[in-house]
Coordinates of C-alpha atoms in Angstrom, one line a residue:
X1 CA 91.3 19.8 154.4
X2 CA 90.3 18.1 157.9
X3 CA 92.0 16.1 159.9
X4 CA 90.4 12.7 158.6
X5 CA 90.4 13.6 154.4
X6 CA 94.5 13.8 155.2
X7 CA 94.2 10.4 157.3
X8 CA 92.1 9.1 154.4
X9 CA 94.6 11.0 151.9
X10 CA 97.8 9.2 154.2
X11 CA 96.0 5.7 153.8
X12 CA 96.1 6.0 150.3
X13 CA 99.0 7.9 149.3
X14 CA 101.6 5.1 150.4
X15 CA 104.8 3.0 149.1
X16 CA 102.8 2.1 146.2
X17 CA 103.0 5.4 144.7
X18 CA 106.9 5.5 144.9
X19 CA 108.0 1.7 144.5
X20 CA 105.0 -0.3 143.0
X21 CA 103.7 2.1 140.9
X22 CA 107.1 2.9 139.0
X23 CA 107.9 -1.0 139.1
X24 CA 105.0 -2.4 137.7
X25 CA 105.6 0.4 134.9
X26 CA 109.1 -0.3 134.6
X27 CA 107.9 -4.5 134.1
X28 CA 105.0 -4.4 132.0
X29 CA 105.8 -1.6 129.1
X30 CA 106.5 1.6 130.3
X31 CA 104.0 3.6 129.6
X32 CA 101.5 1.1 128.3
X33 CA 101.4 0.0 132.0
X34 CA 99.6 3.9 132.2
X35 CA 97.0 3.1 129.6
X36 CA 95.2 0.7 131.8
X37 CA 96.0 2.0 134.8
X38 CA 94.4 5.3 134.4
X39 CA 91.2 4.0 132.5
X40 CA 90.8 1.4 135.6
X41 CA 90.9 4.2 137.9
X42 CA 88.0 5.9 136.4
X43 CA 86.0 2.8 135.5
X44 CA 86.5 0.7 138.9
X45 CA 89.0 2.7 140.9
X46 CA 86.7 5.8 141.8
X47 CA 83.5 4.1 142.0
X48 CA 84.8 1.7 144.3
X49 CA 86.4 4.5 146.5
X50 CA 83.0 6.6 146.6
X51 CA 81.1 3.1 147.5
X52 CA 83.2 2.2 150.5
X53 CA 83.4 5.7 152.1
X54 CA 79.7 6.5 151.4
X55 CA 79.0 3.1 153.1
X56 CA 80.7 4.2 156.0
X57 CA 79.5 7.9 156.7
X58 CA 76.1 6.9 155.9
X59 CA 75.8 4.1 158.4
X60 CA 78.0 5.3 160.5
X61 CA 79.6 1.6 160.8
X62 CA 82.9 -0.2 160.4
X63 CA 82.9 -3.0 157.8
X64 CA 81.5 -6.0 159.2
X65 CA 78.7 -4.2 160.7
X66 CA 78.1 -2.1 157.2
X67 CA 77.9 -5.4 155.6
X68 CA 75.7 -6.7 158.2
X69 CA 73.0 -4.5 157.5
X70 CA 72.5 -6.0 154.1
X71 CA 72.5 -9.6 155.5
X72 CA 74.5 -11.1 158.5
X73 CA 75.4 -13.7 156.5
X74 CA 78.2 -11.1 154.9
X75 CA 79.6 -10.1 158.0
X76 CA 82.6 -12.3 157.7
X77 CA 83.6 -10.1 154.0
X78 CA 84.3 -7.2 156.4
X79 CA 86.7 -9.6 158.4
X80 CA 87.9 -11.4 155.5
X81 CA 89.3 -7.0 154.5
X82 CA 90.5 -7.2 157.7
X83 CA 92.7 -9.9 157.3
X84 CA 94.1 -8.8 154.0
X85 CA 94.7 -5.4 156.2
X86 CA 96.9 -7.5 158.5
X87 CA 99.0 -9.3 155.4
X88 CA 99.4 -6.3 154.1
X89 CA 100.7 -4.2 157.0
X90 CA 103.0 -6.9 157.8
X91 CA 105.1 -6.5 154.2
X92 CA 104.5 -3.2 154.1
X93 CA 106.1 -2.8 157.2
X94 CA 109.2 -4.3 156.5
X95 CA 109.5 -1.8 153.6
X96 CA 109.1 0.9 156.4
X97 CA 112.2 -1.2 158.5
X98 CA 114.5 -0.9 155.3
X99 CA 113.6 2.9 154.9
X100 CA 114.7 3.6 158.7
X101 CA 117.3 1.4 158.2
X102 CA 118.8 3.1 155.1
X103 CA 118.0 6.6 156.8
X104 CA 120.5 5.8 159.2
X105 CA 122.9 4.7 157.2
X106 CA 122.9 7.6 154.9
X107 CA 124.3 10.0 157.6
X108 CA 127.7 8.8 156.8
X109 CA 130.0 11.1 155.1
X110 CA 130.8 7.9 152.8
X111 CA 127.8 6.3 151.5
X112 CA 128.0 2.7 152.4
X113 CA 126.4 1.8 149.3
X114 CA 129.0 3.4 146.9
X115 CA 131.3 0.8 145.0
X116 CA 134.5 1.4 143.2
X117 CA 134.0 -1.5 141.1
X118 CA 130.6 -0.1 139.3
X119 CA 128.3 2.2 139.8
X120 CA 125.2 0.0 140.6
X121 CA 126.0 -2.3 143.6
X122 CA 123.6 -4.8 144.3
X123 CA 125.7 -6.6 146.5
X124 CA 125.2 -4.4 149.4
X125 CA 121.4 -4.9 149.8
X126 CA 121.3 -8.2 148.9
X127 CA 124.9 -9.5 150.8
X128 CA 125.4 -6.7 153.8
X129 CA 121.8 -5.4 153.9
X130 CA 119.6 -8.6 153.5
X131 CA 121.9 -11.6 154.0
X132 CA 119.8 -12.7 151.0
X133 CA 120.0 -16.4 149.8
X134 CA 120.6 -16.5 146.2
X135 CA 116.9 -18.7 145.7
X136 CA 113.9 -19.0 147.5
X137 CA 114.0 -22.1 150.1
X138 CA 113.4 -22.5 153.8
X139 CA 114.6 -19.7 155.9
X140 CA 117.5 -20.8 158.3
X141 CA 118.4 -17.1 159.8
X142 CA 117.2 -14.0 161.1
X143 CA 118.6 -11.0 160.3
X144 CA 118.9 -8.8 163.6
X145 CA 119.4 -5.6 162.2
X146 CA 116.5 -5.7 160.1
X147 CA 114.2 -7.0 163.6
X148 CA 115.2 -3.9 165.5
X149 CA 114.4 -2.0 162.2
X150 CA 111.0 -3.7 162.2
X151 CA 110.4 -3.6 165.7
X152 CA 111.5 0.2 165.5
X153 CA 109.3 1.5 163.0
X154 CA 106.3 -0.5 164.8
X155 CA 107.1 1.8 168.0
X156 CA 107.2 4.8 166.2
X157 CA 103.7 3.7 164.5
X158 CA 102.2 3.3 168.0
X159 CA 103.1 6.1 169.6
X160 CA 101.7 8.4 166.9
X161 CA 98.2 6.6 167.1
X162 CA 98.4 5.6 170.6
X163 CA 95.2 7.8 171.3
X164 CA 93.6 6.8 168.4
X165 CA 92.2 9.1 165.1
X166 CA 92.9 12.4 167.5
X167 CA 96.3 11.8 167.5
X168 CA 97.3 10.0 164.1
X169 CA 95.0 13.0 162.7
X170 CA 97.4 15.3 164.4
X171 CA 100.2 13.7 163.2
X172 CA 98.7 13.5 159.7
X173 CA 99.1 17.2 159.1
X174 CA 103.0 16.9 159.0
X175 CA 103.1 13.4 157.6
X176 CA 100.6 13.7 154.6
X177 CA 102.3 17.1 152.5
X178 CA 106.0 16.2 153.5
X179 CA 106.4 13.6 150.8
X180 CA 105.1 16.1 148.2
X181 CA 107.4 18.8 148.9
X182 CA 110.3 16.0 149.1
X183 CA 109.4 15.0 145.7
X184 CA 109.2 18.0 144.0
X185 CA 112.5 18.9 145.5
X186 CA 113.8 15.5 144.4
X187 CA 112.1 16.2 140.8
X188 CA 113.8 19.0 140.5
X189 CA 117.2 17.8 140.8
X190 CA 116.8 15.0 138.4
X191 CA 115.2 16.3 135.6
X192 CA 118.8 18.2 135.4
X193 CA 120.7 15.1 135.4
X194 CA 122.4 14.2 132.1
X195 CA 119.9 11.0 130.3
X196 CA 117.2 12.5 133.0
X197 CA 114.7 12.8 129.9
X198 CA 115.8 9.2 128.2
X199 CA 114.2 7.7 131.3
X200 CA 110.9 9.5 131.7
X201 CA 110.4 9.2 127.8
X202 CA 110.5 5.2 128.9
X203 CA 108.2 6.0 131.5
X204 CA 105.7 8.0 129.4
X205 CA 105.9 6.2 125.9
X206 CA 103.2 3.5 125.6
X207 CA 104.4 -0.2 124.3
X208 CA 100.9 -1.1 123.2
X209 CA 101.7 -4.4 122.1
X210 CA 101.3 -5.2 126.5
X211 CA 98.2 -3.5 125.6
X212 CA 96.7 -7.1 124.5
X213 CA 98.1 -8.5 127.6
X214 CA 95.4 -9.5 130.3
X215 CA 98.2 -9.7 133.0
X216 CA 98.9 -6.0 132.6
X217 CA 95.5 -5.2 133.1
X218 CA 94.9 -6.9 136.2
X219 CA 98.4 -6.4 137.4
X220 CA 97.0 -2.4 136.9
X221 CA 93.5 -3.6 138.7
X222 CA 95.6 -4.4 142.2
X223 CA 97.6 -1.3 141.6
X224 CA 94.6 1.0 141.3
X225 CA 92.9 -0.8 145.1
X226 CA 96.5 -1.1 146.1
X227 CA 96.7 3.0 145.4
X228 CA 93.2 3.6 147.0
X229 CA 93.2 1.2 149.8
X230 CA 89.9 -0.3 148.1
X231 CA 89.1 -3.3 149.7
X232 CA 90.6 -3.2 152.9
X233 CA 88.0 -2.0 155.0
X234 CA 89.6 1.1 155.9
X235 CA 87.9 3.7 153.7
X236 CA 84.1 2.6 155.4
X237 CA 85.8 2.6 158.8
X238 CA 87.5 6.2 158.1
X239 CA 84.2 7.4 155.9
X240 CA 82.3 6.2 159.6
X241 CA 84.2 9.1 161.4
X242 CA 83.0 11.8 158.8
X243 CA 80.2 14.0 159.3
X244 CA 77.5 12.8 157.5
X245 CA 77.0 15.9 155.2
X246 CA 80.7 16.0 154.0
X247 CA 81.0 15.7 150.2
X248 CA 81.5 12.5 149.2
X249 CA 81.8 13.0 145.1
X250 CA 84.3 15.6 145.2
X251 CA 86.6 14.1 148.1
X252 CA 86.7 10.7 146.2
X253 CA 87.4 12.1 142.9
X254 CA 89.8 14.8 144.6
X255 CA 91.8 12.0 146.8
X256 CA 91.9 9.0 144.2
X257 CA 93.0 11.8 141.2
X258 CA 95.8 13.2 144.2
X259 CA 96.7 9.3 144.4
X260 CA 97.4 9.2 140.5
X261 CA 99.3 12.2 140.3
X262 CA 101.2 11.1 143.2
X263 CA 102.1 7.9 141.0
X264 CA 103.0 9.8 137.8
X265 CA 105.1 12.1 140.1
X266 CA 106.8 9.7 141.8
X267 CA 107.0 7.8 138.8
X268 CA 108.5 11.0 136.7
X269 CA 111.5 11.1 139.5
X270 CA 112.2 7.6 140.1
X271 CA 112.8 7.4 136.1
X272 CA 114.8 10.6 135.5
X273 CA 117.4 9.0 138.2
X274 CA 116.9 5.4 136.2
X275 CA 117.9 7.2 133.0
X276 CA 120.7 9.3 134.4
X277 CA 121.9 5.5 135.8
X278 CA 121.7 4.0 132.6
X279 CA 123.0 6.5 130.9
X280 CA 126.3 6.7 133.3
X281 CA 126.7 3.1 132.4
X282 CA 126.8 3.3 128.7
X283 CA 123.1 1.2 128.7
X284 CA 120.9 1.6 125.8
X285 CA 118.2 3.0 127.7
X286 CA 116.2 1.8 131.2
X287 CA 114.5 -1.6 130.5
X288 CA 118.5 -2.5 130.5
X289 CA 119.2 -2.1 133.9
X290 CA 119.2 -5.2 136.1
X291 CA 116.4 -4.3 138.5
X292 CA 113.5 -6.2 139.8
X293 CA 111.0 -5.5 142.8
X294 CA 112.3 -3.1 145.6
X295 CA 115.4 -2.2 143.3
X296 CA 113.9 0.9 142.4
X297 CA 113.8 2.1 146.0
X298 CA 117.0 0.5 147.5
X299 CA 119.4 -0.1 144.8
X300 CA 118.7 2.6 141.6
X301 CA 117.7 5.6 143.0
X302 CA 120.6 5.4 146.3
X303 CA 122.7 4.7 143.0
X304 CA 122.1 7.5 141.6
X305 CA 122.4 9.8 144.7
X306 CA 126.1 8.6 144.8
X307 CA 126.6 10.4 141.8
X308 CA 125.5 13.6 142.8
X309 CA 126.8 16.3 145.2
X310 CA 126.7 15.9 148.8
X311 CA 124.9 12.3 148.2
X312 CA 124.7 12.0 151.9
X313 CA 122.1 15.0 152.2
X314 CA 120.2 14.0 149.4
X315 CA 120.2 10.1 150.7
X316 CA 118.7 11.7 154.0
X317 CA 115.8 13.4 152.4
X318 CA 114.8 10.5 150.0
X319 CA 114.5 8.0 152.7
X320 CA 113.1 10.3 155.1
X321 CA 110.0 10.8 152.2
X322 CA 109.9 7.2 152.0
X323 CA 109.6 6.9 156.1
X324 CA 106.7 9.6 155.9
X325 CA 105.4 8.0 152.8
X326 CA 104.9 4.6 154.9
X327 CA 104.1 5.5 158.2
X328 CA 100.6 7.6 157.0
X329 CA 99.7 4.5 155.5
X330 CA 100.9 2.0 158.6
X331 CA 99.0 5.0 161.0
X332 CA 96.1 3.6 158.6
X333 CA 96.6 -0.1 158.7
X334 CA 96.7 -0.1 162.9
X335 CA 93.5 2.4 163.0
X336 CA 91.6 0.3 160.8
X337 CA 91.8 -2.8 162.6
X338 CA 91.7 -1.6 165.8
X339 CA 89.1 0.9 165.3
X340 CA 87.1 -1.9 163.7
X341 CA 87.8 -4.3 166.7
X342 CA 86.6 -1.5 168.5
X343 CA 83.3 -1.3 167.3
X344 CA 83.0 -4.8 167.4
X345 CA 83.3 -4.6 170.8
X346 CA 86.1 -7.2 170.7
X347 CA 86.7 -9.0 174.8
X348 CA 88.8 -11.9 176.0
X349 CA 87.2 -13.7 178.7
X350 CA 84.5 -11.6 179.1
X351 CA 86.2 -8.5 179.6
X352 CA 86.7 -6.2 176.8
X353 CA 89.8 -4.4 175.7
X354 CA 91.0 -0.7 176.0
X355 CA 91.5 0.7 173.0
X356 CA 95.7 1.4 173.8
X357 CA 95.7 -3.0 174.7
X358 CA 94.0 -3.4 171.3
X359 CA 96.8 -1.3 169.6
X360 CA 99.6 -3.0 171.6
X361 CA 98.2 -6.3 170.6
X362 CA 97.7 -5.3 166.5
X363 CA 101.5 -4.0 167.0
X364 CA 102.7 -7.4 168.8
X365 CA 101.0 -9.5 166.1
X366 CA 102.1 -7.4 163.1
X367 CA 105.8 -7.7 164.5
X368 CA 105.0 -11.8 164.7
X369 CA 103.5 -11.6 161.5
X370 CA 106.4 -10.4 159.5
X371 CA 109.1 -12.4 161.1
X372 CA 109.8 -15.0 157.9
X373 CA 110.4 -11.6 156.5
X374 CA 113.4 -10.9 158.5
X375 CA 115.0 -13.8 157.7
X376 CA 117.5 -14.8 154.7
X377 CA 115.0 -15.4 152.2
X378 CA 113.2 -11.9 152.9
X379 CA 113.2 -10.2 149.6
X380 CA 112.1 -13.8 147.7
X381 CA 109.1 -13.8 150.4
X382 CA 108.3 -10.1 150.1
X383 CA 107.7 -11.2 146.0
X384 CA 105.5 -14.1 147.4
X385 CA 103.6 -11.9 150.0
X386 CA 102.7 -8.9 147.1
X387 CA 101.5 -11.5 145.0
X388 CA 99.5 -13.7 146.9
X389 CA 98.2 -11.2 149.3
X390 CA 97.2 -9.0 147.2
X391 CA 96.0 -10.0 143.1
X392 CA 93.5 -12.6 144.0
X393 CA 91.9 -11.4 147.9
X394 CA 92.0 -7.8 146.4
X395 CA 90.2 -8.3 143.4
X396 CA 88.0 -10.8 144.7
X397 CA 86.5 -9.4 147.9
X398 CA 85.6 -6.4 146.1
X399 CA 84.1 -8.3 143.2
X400 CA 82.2 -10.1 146.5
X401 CA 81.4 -6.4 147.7
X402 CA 80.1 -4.8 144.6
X403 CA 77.4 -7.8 144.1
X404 CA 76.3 -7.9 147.9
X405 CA 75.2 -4.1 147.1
X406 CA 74.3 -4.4 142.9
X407 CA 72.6 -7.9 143.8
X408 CA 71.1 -9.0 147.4
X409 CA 70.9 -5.3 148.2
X410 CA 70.3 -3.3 145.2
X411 CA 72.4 0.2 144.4
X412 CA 69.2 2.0 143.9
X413 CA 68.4 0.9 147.2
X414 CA 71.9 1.4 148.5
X415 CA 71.7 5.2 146.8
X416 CA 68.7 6.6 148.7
X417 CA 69.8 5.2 152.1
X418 CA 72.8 7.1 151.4
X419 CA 70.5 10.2 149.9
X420 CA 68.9 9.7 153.5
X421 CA 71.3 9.6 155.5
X422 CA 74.0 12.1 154.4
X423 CA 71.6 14.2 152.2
X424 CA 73.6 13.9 149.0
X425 CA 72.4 12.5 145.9
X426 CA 74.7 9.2 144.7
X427 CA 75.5 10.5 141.1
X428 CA 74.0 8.3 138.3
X429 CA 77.4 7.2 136.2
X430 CA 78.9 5.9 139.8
X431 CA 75.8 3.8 139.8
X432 CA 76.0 2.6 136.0
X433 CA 79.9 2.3 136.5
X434 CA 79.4 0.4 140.1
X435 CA 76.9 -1.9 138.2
X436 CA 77.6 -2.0 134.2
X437 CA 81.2 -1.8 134.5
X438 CA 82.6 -2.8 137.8
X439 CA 81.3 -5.9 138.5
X440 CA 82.3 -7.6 135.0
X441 CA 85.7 -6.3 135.2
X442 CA 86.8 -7.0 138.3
X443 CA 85.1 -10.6 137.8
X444 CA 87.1 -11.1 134.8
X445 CA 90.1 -9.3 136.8
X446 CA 89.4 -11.6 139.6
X447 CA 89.6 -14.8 137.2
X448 CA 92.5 -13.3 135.8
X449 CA 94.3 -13.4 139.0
X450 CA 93.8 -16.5 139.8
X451 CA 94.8 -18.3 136.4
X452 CA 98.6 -16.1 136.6
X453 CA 98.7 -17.7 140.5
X454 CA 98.1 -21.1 139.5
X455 CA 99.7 -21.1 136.3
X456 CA 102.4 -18.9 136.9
X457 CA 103.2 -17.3 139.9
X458 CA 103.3 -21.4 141.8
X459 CA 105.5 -22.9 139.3
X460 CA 108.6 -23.5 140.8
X461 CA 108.2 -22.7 144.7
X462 CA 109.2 -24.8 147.2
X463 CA 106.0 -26.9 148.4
X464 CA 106.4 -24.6 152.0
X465 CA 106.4 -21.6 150.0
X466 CA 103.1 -22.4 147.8
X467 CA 101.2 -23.8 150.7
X468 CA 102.2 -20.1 152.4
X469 CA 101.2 -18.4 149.2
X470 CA 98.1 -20.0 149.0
X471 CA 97.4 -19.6 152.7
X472 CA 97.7 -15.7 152.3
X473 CA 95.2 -15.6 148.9
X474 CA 92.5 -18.4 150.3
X475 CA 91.9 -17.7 154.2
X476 CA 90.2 -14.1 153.8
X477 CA 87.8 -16.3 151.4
X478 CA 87.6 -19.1 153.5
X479 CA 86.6 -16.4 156.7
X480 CA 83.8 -15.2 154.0
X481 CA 82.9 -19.1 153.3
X482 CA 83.3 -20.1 157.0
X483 CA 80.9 -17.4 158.5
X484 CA 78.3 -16.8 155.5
X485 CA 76.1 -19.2 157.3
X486 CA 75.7 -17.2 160.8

């Protein structure tokens, strides 16, 4: 494997494999949550994938440009990616803060999470951890600890792509297996653990009455481009730095089908834990533990380590699988908009920018960006951040992408450019899928999306926290709006 499948393998083997993934199953059914998910990965998931990176190692191009070449007028999608990029990076790297955070912590002979009162202590993340106010409303403090975290894990980001894809390709062939053989070590322990199999029979057993639910469906959509990093302009700017004759069919397939089994595995551990915890407390089975969002990573599965031998050690190497888990995607994030200002040549006042100022300045503005996150409302914003930055924009700008190549530029036409350019044939079902399939469902998807934002997911916030909401899911359209005209 090269240097640049395992950067393209770190981009999209991230936090959701570990946390979202085993969430979203945990909230919508169990395994019903798996039904979708795996029939969208096929239908939209791989398709898409195969179209962004063919995109970029046939032209060569980062997004804006790539889009360019079909019409100037959609240059601004590739920037609107860009943006969601940016909102993205900035949750996702507070999730990176608490894992160095908790890494630190767990080299204490006495876990500071353990409680004598019960065995699941919530209290610590939300009281001692996050200084978390019990609702949503204007922030009034920030949490220091959790800025030098932040700021931390933005240093270690830069140094290991201060040089750009040479070095975060280096760095890759560390990063990208460790979490794997963390897992399986992790795995191992838990399927051992007393209720281990009540859990993953949760985790596995379809509820197909969510089946009919068109929430789980999209909710699967965003996981599936969350997963695969579809839509965020990364894969055309990382498919760019490929030679043109490497095999586009078999590394798409290969990394989105790695991606999936990265969920199921993570997925298969995170629940063995969940129903050894359950179990320990006398609960019926998992869907009775009190857990919501980021629970699964900071409050069940630290749980559970406190019940088994030498906790500390096996705190250490779940948090330090969760750091590597994080950073290959962050390495990702920084490249992608960097390397895409890059090749749009980006200058201020006429004088354009080294590539190590770019990176400094994507670091400085990612730091910025997630500040409301490091205050006392930070969890309640992280919800509003995943929701809003991601169902809508995601599904959306690809629905925007798949037309500008299906409509004003035609697949078939799109297919022997690539068959040009790269020598390889675009296979016909990835055609029919891109243009059958795809398009209507991640229309419908897209529609979905924004029906659960405005009748659902506003209802309720504070007029601050809707107009920052909306902010996040409208500007990457209103870029696409504001520059279709130049």
């Amino acid at each position: 494997m090269s240097q640049l499948e395992k950067i393209l393998l770190g981009f999209a083997v991230g936090f959701g494999s570990l946390w979202r993934f085993p969430y979203l199953c945990f909230t919508y059914g169990g395994g019903a949550f798996l039904v979708p998910y795996f029939i969208l990965m096929f239908a939209i998931g791989i398709p898409a994938f195969y179209l962004e990176t063919a995109i970029g190692q046939a032209f060569q191009q980062s997004a804006p440009k790539c889009y360019s070449i079909v019409n100037k007028r959609w240059w601004g999608v590739g920037i609107s990616q860009l943006i969601t990029t940016f909102f993205c990076s900035c949750y996702y790297n507070f999730l990176l803060a608490l894992c160095f955070l908790y890494f630190f912590l767990s080299f204490n002979s006495s876990l500071p999470w353990q409680s004598q009162d019960s065995i699941i202590n919530p209290d610590f993340l939300y009281k001692d951890v996050l200084q978390l106010t019990k609702t949503l409303e204007f922030p009034k403090e920030i949490n220091l600890t959790l800025v030098g975290c932040y700021v931390l894990s933005m240093i270690v980001v830069f140094l290991c792509i201060s040089k750009g894809i040479k070095t975060s390709g280096k760095v890759a062939y560390v990063s990208a297996p460790m979490p794997y053989v963390l897992l399986i070590i992790l795995l191992a322990r838990g399927l051992f653990l007393d209720g281990a199999f009540e859990g993953i029979k949760f985790f596995l057993t379809p509820n197909l009455h969510s089946l009919l639910n068109l929430e789980v469906w999209m909710k699967a959509a965003v996981q599936v481009l969350f997963q695969t990093s579809v839509g965020t302009s990364g894969l055309i700017l990382f498919g760019s730095y490929r030679e043109k004759n490497s095999d586009l069919l078999k590394s798409s397939i290969f990394i989105c089908m790695l991606n999936a089994f990265t969920g199921i595995l993570g997925g298969l551990t995170v629940f063995s834990y969940m129903g050894y915890t359950a179990k320990s407390l006398g609960l019926p089975d998992v869907s009775a533990l009190p857990l919501t969002g980021i629970d699964l990573a900071f409050i069940a599965y630290p749980t559970a380590l406190t019940l088994l031998p030498f906790p500390s050690f096996w705190a250490i190497l779940f948090f330090l699988m969760l750091i590597f888990l994080g950073l290959d995607t962050q390495f990702a994030f920084v490249e992608c908009i960097s390397g895409t200002l890059e090749d749009e040549k980006l200058s201020i006042g006429g004088v354009q920018l080294k590539p190590i100022v770019q990176r400094i300045l994507i670091c400085l503005a990612i730091i910025i960006g997630g500040l409301p996150l490091l205050t006392d409302v930070s969890l309640h914003l992280l919800k509003l951040y995943d929701t809003f930055s991601m169902d809508a924009p995601l599904t959306g700008v690809v629905t925007i992408e798949i037309f500008i190549y299906s409509m004003d530029y035609s697949l078939e036409r799109l297919a022997n450019d690539i068959k040009a350019k790269t020598d390889q044939i675009v296979p016909r079902f990835i055609i029919f899928l891109l243009d059958k399939v795809s398009l209507p469902l991640y229309t419908i998807l897209f529609l979905v999306a924004l029906y659960s934002l405005i009748f659902h997911d506003t209802v309720g916030l504070p007029i601050w926290a809707a107009f920052l909401g909306w902010s996040l899911t409208l500007i990457p359209f209103g870029v696409i709006l504001s520059l279709i005209h130049i």
